[in-house]
């Protein structure tokens, strides 16, 4: 199951980084997104959860854009660890 694989990564991340770091926030948002996505597969008409998912996606996108602008190496590393796509650059 997806949930068990992230618990070990969370404990490692908490020891290495503070909860306020950009990487940790993106990591937490990614876990929330994955949970909401699996919830919405069962409950297709849960529109409030869909709205929450879109808000979290926007927050994560803004944080990733900030990290890309400040430190491209950390951004690439984080994208690789979380298996998410790169953000679109205009």
Tab-separated table of C-alpha atoms in Angstrom:
chain	number	residue	atom	x	y	z
A	1	UNK	CA	0.000	0.000	0.000
A	2	UNK	CA	1.139	3.547	-0.697
A	3	UNK	CA	0.658	4.744	2.870
A	4	UNK	CA	3.232	2.375	4.390
A	5	UNK	CA	5.980	3.325	1.960
A	6	UNK	CA	5.737	7.010	2.877
A	7	UNK	CA	5.861	6.521	6.651
A	8	UNK	CA	9.522	5.488	6.580
A	9	UNK	CA	10.400	8.427	4.336
A	10	UNK	CA	8.562	10.832	6.670
A	11	UNK	CA	10.564	9.724	9.689
A	12	UNK	CA	13.835	10.219	7.783
A	13	UNK	CA	12.752	13.630	6.512
A	14	UNK	CA	11.709	14.834	9.985
A	15	UNK	CA	15.135	14.035	11.376
A	16	UNK	CA	16.976	15.786	8.549
A	17	UNK	CA	14.882	18.906	7.962
A	18	UNK	CA	12.716	21.294	9.885
A	19	UNK	CA	8.952	21.260	9.264
A	20	UNK	CA	9.170	24.782	7.856
A	21	UNK	CA	11.513	23.950	4.998
A	22	UNK	CA	10.186	24.061	1.455
A	23	UNK	CA	11.080	20.416	0.831
A	24	UNK	CA	9.180	19.214	3.891
A	25	UNK	CA	6.103	21.288	2.991
A	26	UNK	CA	6.096	19.944	-0.579
A	27	UNK	CA	6.499	16.432	0.814
A	28	UNK	CA	3.489	16.872	3.128
A	29	UNK	CA	1.374	18.376	0.338
A	30	UNK	CA	2.286	15.443	-1.918
A	31	UNK	CA	1.110	12.963	0.715
A	32	UNK	CA	-2.171	14.864	1.109
A	33	UNK	CA	-2.628	14.947	-2.670
A	34	UNK	CA	-2.113	11.209	-2.968
A	35	UNK	CA	-4.585	10.504	-0.155
A	36	UNK	CA	-7.214	12.811	-1.658
A	37	UNK	CA	-6.701	11.302	-5.105
A	38	UNK	CA	-7.337	7.798	-3.805
A	39	UNK	CA	-10.395	9.092	-1.907
A	40	UNK	CA	-11.777	10.739	-5.045
A	41	UNK	CA	-11.412	7.526	-7.035
A	42	UNK	CA	-14.066	6.023	-4.742
A	43	UNK	CA	-16.177	9.153	-4.237
A	44	UNK	CA	-16.354	10.826	-7.637
A	45	UNK	CA	-18.995	13.390	-6.659
A	46	UNK	CA	-17.255	14.712	-3.545
A	47	UNK	CA	-16.909	18.246	-4.853
A	48	UNK	CA	-15.601	19.756	-1.622
A	49	UNK	CA	-12.692	17.339	-1.620
A	50	UNK	CA	-12.050	18.171	-5.273
A	51	UNK	CA	-11.844	21.849	-4.339
A	52	UNK	CA	-9.461	21.056	-1.478
A	53	UNK	CA	-7.315	19.007	-3.832
A	54	UNK	CA	-7.090	21.881	-6.308
A	55	UNK	CA	-6.084	24.284	-3.518
A	56	UNK	CA	-3.347	21.948	-2.273
A	57	UNK	CA	-2.107	21.422	-5.834
A	58	UNK	CA	-1.826	25.192	-6.255
A	59	UNK	CA	0.090	25.593	-3.008
A	60	UNK	CA	2.502	22.822	-3.976
A	61	UNK	CA	2.968	24.337	-7.424
A	62	UNK	CA	3.831	27.739	-5.950
A	63	UNK	CA	6.313	26.193	-3.514
A	64	UNK	CA	7.956	24.224	-6.317
A	65	UNK	CA	8.201	27.361	-8.460
A	66	UNK	CA	9.871	29.161	-5.547
A	67	UNK	CA	12.318	26.298	-5.024
A	68	UNK	CA	13.096	26.160	-8.756
A	69	UNK	CA	13.875	29.871	-8.737
A	70	UNK	CA	16.063	29.726	-5.602
A	71	UNK	CA	17.880	26.393	-5.920
A	72	UNK	CA	17.547	24.268	-9.061
A	73	UNK	CA	19.616	21.364	-7.664
A	74	UNK	CA	17.398	20.903	-4.607
A	75	UNK	CA	14.341	21.183	-6.871
A	76	UNK	CA	15.546	18.413	-9.210
A	77	UNK	CA	16.431	16.214	-6.240
A	78	UNK	CA	13.004	16.678	-4.658
A	79	UNK	CA	11.181	15.996	-7.930
A	80	UNK	CA	13.132	12.755	-8.303
A	81	UNK	CA	12.441	11.598	-4.753
A	82	UNK	CA	8.699	12.252	-4.895
A	83	UNK	CA	8.182	10.978	-8.464
A	84	UNK	CA	6.250	14.049	-9.586
A	85	UNK	CA	6.422	15.896	-12.877
A	86	UNK	CA	8.248	19.174	-13.302
A	87	UNK	CA	6.199	22.343	-13.310
A	88	UNK	CA	5.497	24.009	-16.613
A	89	UNK	CA	7.656	27.030	-17.277
A	90	UNK	CA	6.224	29.748	-19.444
